[in-house]
Coordinates of C-alpha atoms and ligand atoms in Angstrom, one line a residue:
M20 CA -3.4 -16.0 -34.3
W21 CA -1.0 -18.0 -32.3
C22 CA 2.9 -17.7 -32.6
W23 CA 4.7 -20.2 -31.7
R24 CA 7.5 -19.9 -30.9
L25 CA 10.0 -22.3 -29.2
T26 CA 12.1 -20.0 -27.2
G27 CA 14.8 -22.1 -26.2
L28 CA 16.5 -25.3 -25.6
F29 CA 15.6 -25.5 -21.7
N30 CA 12.6 -23.7 -21.9
V31 CA 8.8 -24.3 -23.3
P32 CA 8.1 -22.9 -26.4
C33 CA 4.5 -19.7 -25.5
R34 CA 1.8 -18.8 -27.0
L35 CA 2.5 -15.2 -25.3
S36 CA 3.2 -12.3 -27.7
R37 CA 6.5 -11.7 -28.0
S38 CA 6.9 -9.0 -26.1
T39 CA 6.1 -9.8 -22.7
S40 CA 7.9 -13.1 -22.4
H41 CA 10.7 -12.2 -22.9
R42 CA 10.3 -8.7 -20.6
S43 CA 9.2 -10.8 -18.4
A44 CA 12.5 -13.3 -18.5
W45 CA 15.0 -10.4 -18.5
L46 CA 13.4 -7.6 -16.8
P47 CA 14.6 -8.6 -12.6
G48 CA 18.1 -8.7 -13.9
Y49 CA 18.0 -5.8 -16.0
R50 CA 16.3 -3.4 -13.6
K51 CA 19.5 -4.5 -12.0
I52 CA 22.0 -3.0 -13.7
F53 CA 20.0 0.0 -14.8
S54 CA 19.4 1.2 -11.2
A55 CA 23.8 0.4 -9.9
A56 CA 24.7 2.0 -13.7
A57 CA 22.3 4.9 -13.0
A58 CA 24.2 7.8 -13.2
R59 CA 26.2 6.7 -15.9
W60 CA 22.7 6.8 -17.3
H61 CA 22.8 8.8 -21.0
H62 CA 19.2 10.3 -21.9
T63 CA 17.0 11.2 -24.8
A64 CA 16.0 14.2 -22.6
P65 CA 15.5 14.5 -18.9
E66 CA 12.5 13.8 -18.9
S67 CA 12.4 10.8 -20.8
L68 CA 12.7 7.0 -20.7
N69 CA 12.9 6.8 -23.7
C70 CA 15.5 6.0 -24.9
V71 CA 18.5 5.7 -22.9
W72 CA 22.2 4.4 -23.4
Q73 CA 26.5 4.0 -21.9
L74 CA 29.1 3.3 -23.6
H75 CA 31.6 1.4 -22.3
G76 CA 35.3 -0.3 -22.5
D77 CA 33.6 -2.2 -25.8
H78 CA 29.7 -1.6 -26.5
L79 CA 27.4 0.1 -26.6
E80 CA 24.6 -0.5 -24.6
L81 CA 20.8 1.1 -25.7
R82 CA 17.9 0.9 -23.8
Y83 CA 14.8 1.8 -26.7
A84 CA 11.2 0.1 -26.9
N85 CA 11.8 -2.1 -24.4
T86 CA 14.3 -3.5 -26.1
L87 CA 18.6 -4.0 -24.1
M88 CA 20.7 -3.8 -26.7
R89 CA 24.6 -4.5 -27.1
F90 CA 26.4 -3.5 -29.7
D91 CA 29.6 -4.2 -31.1
F92 CA 31.7 -0.5 -32.2
V93 CA 33.1 -2.7 -35.7
W94 CA 29.4 -3.4 -36.0
L95 CA 28.4 0.3 -35.5
R96 CA 30.8 1.3 -38.2
D97 CA 29.9 -1.9 -39.9
H98 CA 26.5 -1.2 -40.6
C99 CA 26.3 2.2 -41.4
R100 CA 24.0 3.5 -43.7
S101 CA 25.3 7.1 -44.7
A102 CA 25.8 7.4 -48.6
S103 CA 29.5 6.6 -49.1
C104 CA 29.2 3.4 -47.0
Y105 CA 26.0 2.2 -48.2
N106 CA 24.4 2.4 -51.5
T107 CA 20.7 2.5 -51.8
K108 CA 19.5 1.9 -54.9
T109 CA 21.1 -1.7 -54.2
N110 CA 20.7 -2.2 -51.0
Q111 CA 24.5 -3.6 -50.8
R112 CA 26.8 -2.4 -48.5
S113 CA 29.9 -0.6 -49.9
L114 CA 32.7 0.1 -46.9
D115 CA 35.0 -2.1 -46.7
T116 CA 34.4 -3.9 -43.7
A117 CA 38.0 -5.1 -43.9
S118 CA 39.6 -1.4 -43.6
V119 CA 37.3 -1.2 -40.1
D120 CA 40.2 -1.2 -37.5
L121 CA 38.6 -4.0 -35.3
G122 CA 39.6 -1.7 -32.1
I123 CA 37.2 1.2 -33.3
K124 CA 35.8 3.4 -30.5
P125 CA 33.3 6.3 -32.2
K126 CA 34.5 9.1 -29.8
A127 CA 30.8 11.3 -29.6
V128 CA 27.8 10.0 -28.7
R129 CA 24.7 11.8 -29.0
V130 CA 21.1 10.0 -28.9
D131 CA 17.4 12.9 -30.4
E132 CA 14.6 10.8 -29.6
T133 CA 14.6 9.4 -32.8
T134 CA 18.0 8.7 -33.9
L135 CA 22.0 7.5 -32.8
F136 CA 25.2 9.8 -34.0
L137 CA 28.0 8.2 -33.5
T138 CA 30.6 10.8 -34.9
W139 CA 34.0 8.3 -35.5
P140 CA 37.2 9.1 -34.7
D141 CA 38.5 10.0 -38.3
G142 CA 35.3 12.2 -38.0
H143 CA 32.9 10.7 -40.4
V144 CA 29.2 10.3 -38.7
T145 CA 26.8 6.9 -38.9
R146 CA 22.8 7.8 -38.3
Y147 CA 20.7 5.2 -36.5
G148 CA 17.5 5.2 -36.4
L149 CA 16.3 3.5 -32.9
E150 CA 13.3 1.2 -34.6
W151 CA 16.1 0.5 -37.3
L152 CA 18.4 -0.9 -34.4
V153 CA 15.2 -2.2 -32.4
K154 CA 14.1 -4.2 -35.5
N155 CA 18.4 -5.0 -36.7
S156 CA 20.1 -6.0 -33.0
Y157 CA 20.9 -9.3 -31.9
E158 CA 18.5 -9.0 -29.4
G159 CA 15.7 -7.7 -31.1
Q160 CA 15.7 -10.5 -33.3
K161 CA 15.2 -12.8 -30.8
Q162 CA 12.0 -12.3 -29.7
Q163 CA 11.3 -12.1 -33.1
V164 CA 9.7 -15.7 -35.9
M165 CA 11.7 -16.1 -38.1
H166 CA 8.4 -17.6 -39.8
P167 CA 5.0 -17.0 -39.0
R168 CA 3.5 -20.5 -38.9
I169 CA 0.6 -22.9 -37.4
L170 CA 1.2 -26.2 -36.3
W171 CA -1.4 -28.5 -35.8
N172 CA -2.7 -31.7 -35.8
A173 CA -6.1 -33.1 -37.5
E174 CA -8.2 -31.5 -35.7
I175 CA -6.7 -28.1 -35.9
Y176 CA -6.2 -28.3 -39.6
K177 CA -9.9 -29.4 -39.8
Q178 CA -11.0 -26.6 -37.5
S179 CA -9.1 -24.0 -39.3
Q180 CA -11.5 -25.0 -43.0
I181 CA -8.3 -23.5 -45.1
P182 CA -10.3 -23.0 -48.4
S183 CA -8.9 -24.0 -51.8
I184 CA -7.6 -21.3 -53.7
D185 CA -10.0 -21.9 -57.3
C186 CA -7.5 -22.2 -60.2
R187 CA -7.7 -18.9 -62.0
S188 CA -7.9 -17.1 -59.1
F189 CA -4.4 -17.8 -58.4
L190 CA -3.0 -17.8 -61.8
E191 CA -4.9 -14.1 -62.4
T192 CA -5.1 -12.2 -59.7
D193 CA -2.5 -11.0 -57.4
E194 CA -5.0 -11.9 -54.2
G195 CA -5.8 -15.3 -55.2
L196 CA -2.1 -16.1 -55.1
K197 CA -1.2 -14.1 -51.2
E198 CA -4.0 -16.7 -50.4
F199 CA -2.8 -19.1 -51.6
L200 CA 0.8 -18.1 -50.6
Q201 CA -0.4 -17.1 -46.7
N202 CA -1.8 -21.3 -46.6
F203 CA 1.0 -22.6 -47.2
L204 CA 3.4 -20.0 -45.1
L205 CA 1.3 -21.0 -42.4
Y206 CA 0.4 -25.1 -42.3
G207 CA 3.3 -26.2 -45.1
I208 CA 0.4 -27.9 -47.5
A209 CA -2.3 -25.9 -49.2
F210 CA -4.3 -27.2 -52.2
V211 CA -5.2 -25.8 -55.7
E212 CA -8.3 -26.7 -57.6
N213 CA -9.8 -27.0 -61.0
V214 CA -6.9 -27.5 -62.3
T215 CA -7.4 -28.6 -66.3
P216 CA -5.3 -32.5 -65.0
T217 CA -2.6 -32.6 -67.2
K218 CA 1.0 -32.7 -66.3
E219 CA 1.5 -29.2 -69.0
D220 CA -1.4 -27.4 -66.4
T221 CA 0.7 -28.5 -63.4
E222 CA 4.3 -27.3 -64.7
I223 CA 2.3 -23.8 -65.6
L224 CA 0.8 -23.8 -61.7
A225 CA 4.2 -23.9 -60.2
E226 CA 5.4 -21.8 -62.2
R227 CA 3.3 -19.0 -61.6
I228 CA 5.0 -18.8 -57.4
S229 CA 8.1 -20.5 -58.7
L230 CA 11.8 -21.7 -60.2
I231 CA 10.6 -25.8 -61.0
R232 CA 14.0 -27.7 -58.8
E233 CA 15.7 -29.7 -62.0
T234 CA 16.8 -32.9 -60.3
I235 CA 17.8 -36.8 -61.1
Y236 CA 13.6 -37.4 -61.6
G237 CA 13.7 -34.3 -64.3
R238 CA 11.4 -31.5 -63.9
M239 CA 8.8 -32.1 -64.4
W240 CA 8.0 -35.7 -63.3
Y241 CA 5.2 -37.9 -64.5
F242 CA 5.5 -41.0 -62.0
T243 CA 3.8 -45.0 -61.4
S244 CA 3.6 -47.9 -60.7
D245 CA 6.0 -49.4 -62.7
F246 CA 9.4 -49.9 -61.3
S247 CA 11.4 -47.0 -63.8
R248 CA 13.4 -46.3 -61.2
G249 CA 14.7 -48.1 -58.5
D250 CA 12.4 -46.7 -55.4
T251 CA 9.4 -47.7 -53.6
A252 CA 7.7 -44.1 -55.0
Y253 CA 7.5 -46.2 -58.3
T254 CA 5.1 -49.0 -56.8
K255 CA 1.5 -49.6 -55.5
L256 CA 3.3 -50.5 -51.8
A257 CA 2.2 -47.9 -48.6
L258 CA 4.8 -45.4 -47.5
D259 CA 5.1 -44.2 -44.8
R260 CA 5.9 -40.7 -43.9
H261 CA 8.2 -38.7 -45.2
T262 CA 10.6 -35.6 -45.6
D263 CA 11.7 -36.8 -50.2
T264 CA 15.3 -36.0 -51.0
T265 CA 17.1 -35.9 -47.6
Y266 CA 20.2 -37.2 -49.4
F267 CA 20.4 -34.1 -51.0
Q268 CA 22.4 -31.4 -49.9
E269 CA 20.0 -29.3 -49.7
P270 CA 16.2 -30.9 -49.4
C271 CA 14.1 -29.5 -52.3
G272 CA 11.7 -27.4 -50.9
I273 CA 8.7 -27.6 -51.9
Q274 CA 6.8 -30.8 -53.5
V275 CA 3.6 -30.5 -55.2
F276 CA 1.2 -33.1 -56.1
H277 CA -1.3 -33.6 -59.0
C278 CA -2.7 -37.1 -59.2
L279 CA -4.0 -37.9 -62.8
K280 CA -5.8 -41.0 -63.1
H281 CA -6.3 -43.2 -60.5
E282 CA -8.4 -46.5 -61.3
G283 CA -8.2 -49.1 -58.6
T284 CA -9.3 -48.3 -54.4
G285 CA -6.2 -46.9 -51.8
G286 CA -3.9 -44.9 -52.3
R287 CA -4.7 -42.3 -50.6
T288 CA -2.0 -39.8 -49.0
L289 CA -0.6 -38.9 -45.4
L290 CA 0.2 -35.3 -44.5
V291 CA 1.9 -35.5 -41.0
D292 CA 2.9 -31.7 -39.5
G293 CA 6.7 -32.7 -38.9
F294 CA 7.2 -29.5 -36.8
Y295 CA 3.7 -30.0 -34.5
A296 CA 5.2 -33.3 -33.9
A297 CA 9.0 -31.8 -32.9
D298 CA 7.4 -28.7 -30.7
Q299 CA 5.8 -32.4 -28.8
V300 CA 9.6 -34.1 -28.1
L301 CA 10.7 -30.1 -27.3
Q302 CA 8.0 -30.0 -25.0
Q303 CA 8.3 -33.5 -23.3
A304 CA 11.8 -33.8 -23.6
P305 CA 13.9 -30.8 -24.3
D306 CA 17.2 -32.2 -25.0
Q307 CA 15.8 -35.2 -26.4
F308 CA 15.2 -31.6 -28.9
E309 CA 19.0 -30.3 -29.1
L310 CA 20.0 -33.7 -29.6
L311 CA 18.0 -34.5 -32.7
S312 CA 19.3 -31.2 -33.4
K313 CA 23.5 -31.3 -33.3
V314 CA 23.4 -35.0 -35.0
P315 CA 24.9 -34.8 -37.9
L316 CA 23.1 -37.6 -39.8
K317 CA 23.7 -39.2 -44.1
H318 CA 20.9 -39.5 -46.2
E319 CA 21.6 -41.7 -49.2
Y320 CA 20.4 -42.6 -53.0
V321 CA 21.9 -45.1 -54.4
E322 CA 20.1 -46.2 -57.7
N323 CA 20.5 -49.4 -60.6
V324 CA 18.0 -49.8 -62.6
G325 CA 17.7 -49.5 -65.8
G326 CA 19.6 -47.1 -67.3
C327 CA 19.7 -44.8 -64.0
H328 CA 22.6 -44.5 -61.9
N329 CA 23.1 -42.3 -58.9
H330 CA 24.0 -41.8 -55.5
M331 CA 23.4 -38.8 -53.8
I332 CA 24.5 -38.3 -50.6
G333 CA 23.5 -35.8 -47.8
V334 CA 24.8 -34.7 -44.8
G335 CA 22.6 -32.7 -41.6
P336 CA 20.8 -33.0 -38.4
V337 CA 16.5 -34.2 -38.5
L338 CA 15.7 -31.2 -37.1
N339 CA 17.6 -27.8 -38.3
V340 CA 16.7 -24.9 -35.5
Y341 CA 18.0 -21.0 -35.9
P342 CA 20.4 -21.1 -33.8
W343 CA 19.9 -17.8 -32.1
N344 CA 16.5 -18.2 -31.8
N345 CA 15.8 -22.0 -31.6
E346 CA 13.2 -22.0 -34.0
L347 CA 12.6 -24.8 -36.3
Y348 CA 13.2 -24.7 -39.9
L349 CA 14.3 -28.3 -41.5
I350 CA 13.4 -31.4 -40.6
R351 CA 14.8 -34.3 -43.2
Y352 CA 13.2 -37.4 -41.9
N353 CA 12.9 -41.2 -44.2
N354 CA 13.7 -44.3 -42.5
Y355 CA 14.6 -46.2 -46.2
D356 CA 17.0 -43.7 -47.1
R357 CA 18.4 -42.9 -44.0
A358 CA 22.0 -44.1 -44.4
V359 CA 25.0 -45.7 -42.1
I360 CA 25.0 -44.0 -38.7
N361 CA 28.8 -43.6 -37.9
T362 CA 28.9 -39.7 -37.9
V363 CA 28.2 -40.6 -33.4
P364 CA 30.1 -43.0 -31.5
Y365 CA 27.8 -45.4 -29.7
D366 CA 26.5 -43.9 -26.5
V367 CA 25.3 -41.1 -28.5
A368 CA 24.7 -43.1 -30.8
H369 CA 21.6 -44.4 -28.8
R370 CA 21.0 -42.1 -27.0
W371 CA 20.1 -40.8 -31.1
Y372 CA 17.9 -43.5 -31.4
T373 CA 15.8 -42.8 -28.3
A374 CA 15.3 -39.7 -29.2
H375 CA 14.3 -40.4 -32.5
R376 CA 11.7 -42.9 -31.0
T377 CA 10.6 -40.2 -29.6
L378 CA 10.0 -38.0 -32.3
T379 CA 8.4 -41.2 -34.2
T380 CA 5.9 -41.8 -31.6
E381 CA 4.7 -38.3 -31.3
L382 CA 4.2 -38.3 -36.1
R383 CA 3.0 -41.3 -35.3
R384 CA -0.2 -40.8 -33.4
P385 CA -3.0 -41.0 -35.5
E386 CA -3.9 -37.5 -34.0
N387 CA -1.4 -36.2 -35.8
E388 CA -2.7 -36.9 -39.6
L389 CA -4.3 -36.2 -41.6
W390 CA -5.4 -38.5 -44.5
V391 CA -6.4 -37.3 -48.4
K392 CA -7.9 -38.5 -51.4
L393 CA -5.7 -37.0 -54.5
K394 CA -8.0 -36.1 -56.9
P395 CA -7.3 -34.5 -60.7
G396 CA -7.5 -31.6 -60.9
K397 CA -6.9 -30.4 -57.4
A398 CA -2.9 -30.5 -56.7
L399 CA -1.2 -29.9 -53.6
F400 CA 2.1 -28.5 -52.3
I401 CA 3.6 -29.6 -50.2
D402 CA 6.4 -27.8 -47.4
N403 CA 9.3 -30.8 -47.9
W404 CA 11.0 -29.0 -44.9
R405 CA 8.5 -29.2 -42.8
V406 CA 5.8 -31.1 -43.7
L407 CA 6.1 -35.1 -43.5
H408 CA 3.6 -37.0 -46.4
G409 CA 3.4 -40.7 -47.6
R410 CA 0.7 -43.4 -48.5
E411 CA -1.8 -45.5 -48.1
A412 CA -0.5 -48.7 -50.9
F413 CA -2.9 -48.6 -53.6
T414 CA -4.4 -51.2 -56.2
G415 CA -4.7 -50.1 -59.7
Y416 CA -3.3 -47.5 -62.7
R417 CA -2.8 -44.7 -60.0
Q418 CA -0.2 -42.0 -61.9
L419 CA 0.6 -38.5 -60.5
C420 CA 2.0 -36.3 -62.1
G421 CA 4.3 -33.2 -60.2
C422 CA 7.2 -31.2 -59.7
Y423 CA 10.6 -30.0 -57.2
L424 CA 9.8 -26.1 -56.4
T425 CA 12.7 -24.4 -55.0
R426 CA 13.1 -22.4 -51.5
D427 CA 14.0 -19.4 -52.3
D428 CA 12.6 -18.8 -55.1
V429 CA 8.5 -19.2 -53.5
L430 CA 9.6 -17.2 -50.7
N431 CA 10.6 -14.7 -52.6
T432 CA 7.4 -14.8 -53.9
A433 CA 5.5 -14.7 -51.1
R434 CA 8.0 -11.4 -49.7
L435 CA 7.1 -10.0 -53.1
L436 CA 3.4 -9.9 -52.0
G437 CA 3.9 -8.8 -49.1
L438 CA 4.2 -11.7 -46.8
Q439 CA 6.8 -12.6 -44.0
A440 CA 8.4 -15.1 -45.6
Ligands
LIG142 C1 8.4 -37.9 -56.1 N1 9.2 -38.5 -57.2 C2 8.3 -39.4 -57.7 C3 10.0 -37.5 -57.9 C4 10.6 -38.7 -56.4 C5 10.3 -39.8 -55.6 C6 11.7 -40.3 -53.9 C7 11.5 -41.0 -53.1 C8 13.0 -41.1 -52.4 N2 12.8 -42.3 -51.5 C9 13.1 -39.6 -51.3 O1 12.2 -39.7 -50.1 O2 13.4 -38.8 -52.0
LIG143 O1 2.4 -42.0 -54.2 C1 2.8 -40.9 -53.3 O2 1.0 -40.3 -53.4 C2 3.5 -40.3 -53.0 C3 5.0 -41.4 -53.5 C4 5.8 -40.5 -52.6 O3 5.8 -40.2 -51.9 C5 7.0 -39.6 -53.8 O4 6.7 -39.6 -54.7 O5 8.1 -38.5 -52.9
LIG144 FE1 8.0 -38.9 -50.8

């Protein structure tokens, strides 16, 4: 499996395994530090280079498992897992962090093969497993991806021949559900087949993996081209690729679509991996990627049709990345619902339009477009934080049902099944 990482705004993402790629980046510098300070480094055992450490004025430096880590002393006191500091039954901290002296420094440090021991001025002893430190340190985190993913264009997606999961296996077995969720996490889309084409059966599917997110559109919704709501979705017109609910402070995490009926032509669904396109931007123009991840934008939904009156505003950049490793986690892209740009001065606005054009060009490449015709019985789950959807214009009567899901609850289900989410 490819492990795609956005290693840094000004780096090209790589497909190398995580340890090799990062180590090569810092090893020369590290060697220098290491040899200059060699006399003061402490080893686990004289013959072992497994773990070495050094106490500095304001931090502890530790090298273990090819990771050079630096820990703040308050951090080390704060994360103490001793019985008086941490409740392992609830997995909650009991220590009052505000009671820790900000100038605290360990009075003794010792390391054996597996554990770091710190004795604090008041005599309290903190123990850390070295493996735990690697996993939980900033330096360790930087080398990890939060969400393993496979970025795709139409060819890659088709080549991987991801099967749809049978409805019964999805509903009745953990293996079926897990396979579905693994596909969903990796690709941002997944299908369930042999679903009874009703709103009620679609609801049962949704509830198998998450809480349903009720919105201004309701809990489970039906929609046709009756313009019952003041939005283009409720017409027969084509809809260009977009993500939904960009005008929420937290856009809906997942969208479920199930076509219950279509007597007519057209109406195919378009799917585009927004992260694949963003990754192309990162490679071609990292400064444009950065701008798209920094400029805050407003999206807005103003509705005054029939009895429906709504005014929603959501603020956030087009690309949302974790600042410590630059990994993308959310794309907000909806040119219909984007509001007036008044959050940046004119020159930044112009640079933003250039960057938006680069991203749009990638999103519109025909080779990135996956077209599917939704049919009764086949439900589609879309990661609305990653994969854009659109539709072709259509004729005739077409009825879609579906709902939005809360992202936290989908990821919760995935983690409980042992998946990294
Ligand atoms: C899915 N459903 C028909 C209920 C709502 C459609 C919302 C459409 C809106 N322009 C957006 O992109 O958020
Ligand atoms: O009609 C469709 O296939 C999708 C319309 C749409 O974008 C939506 O409902 O969010
Ligand atoms: Fe939509």
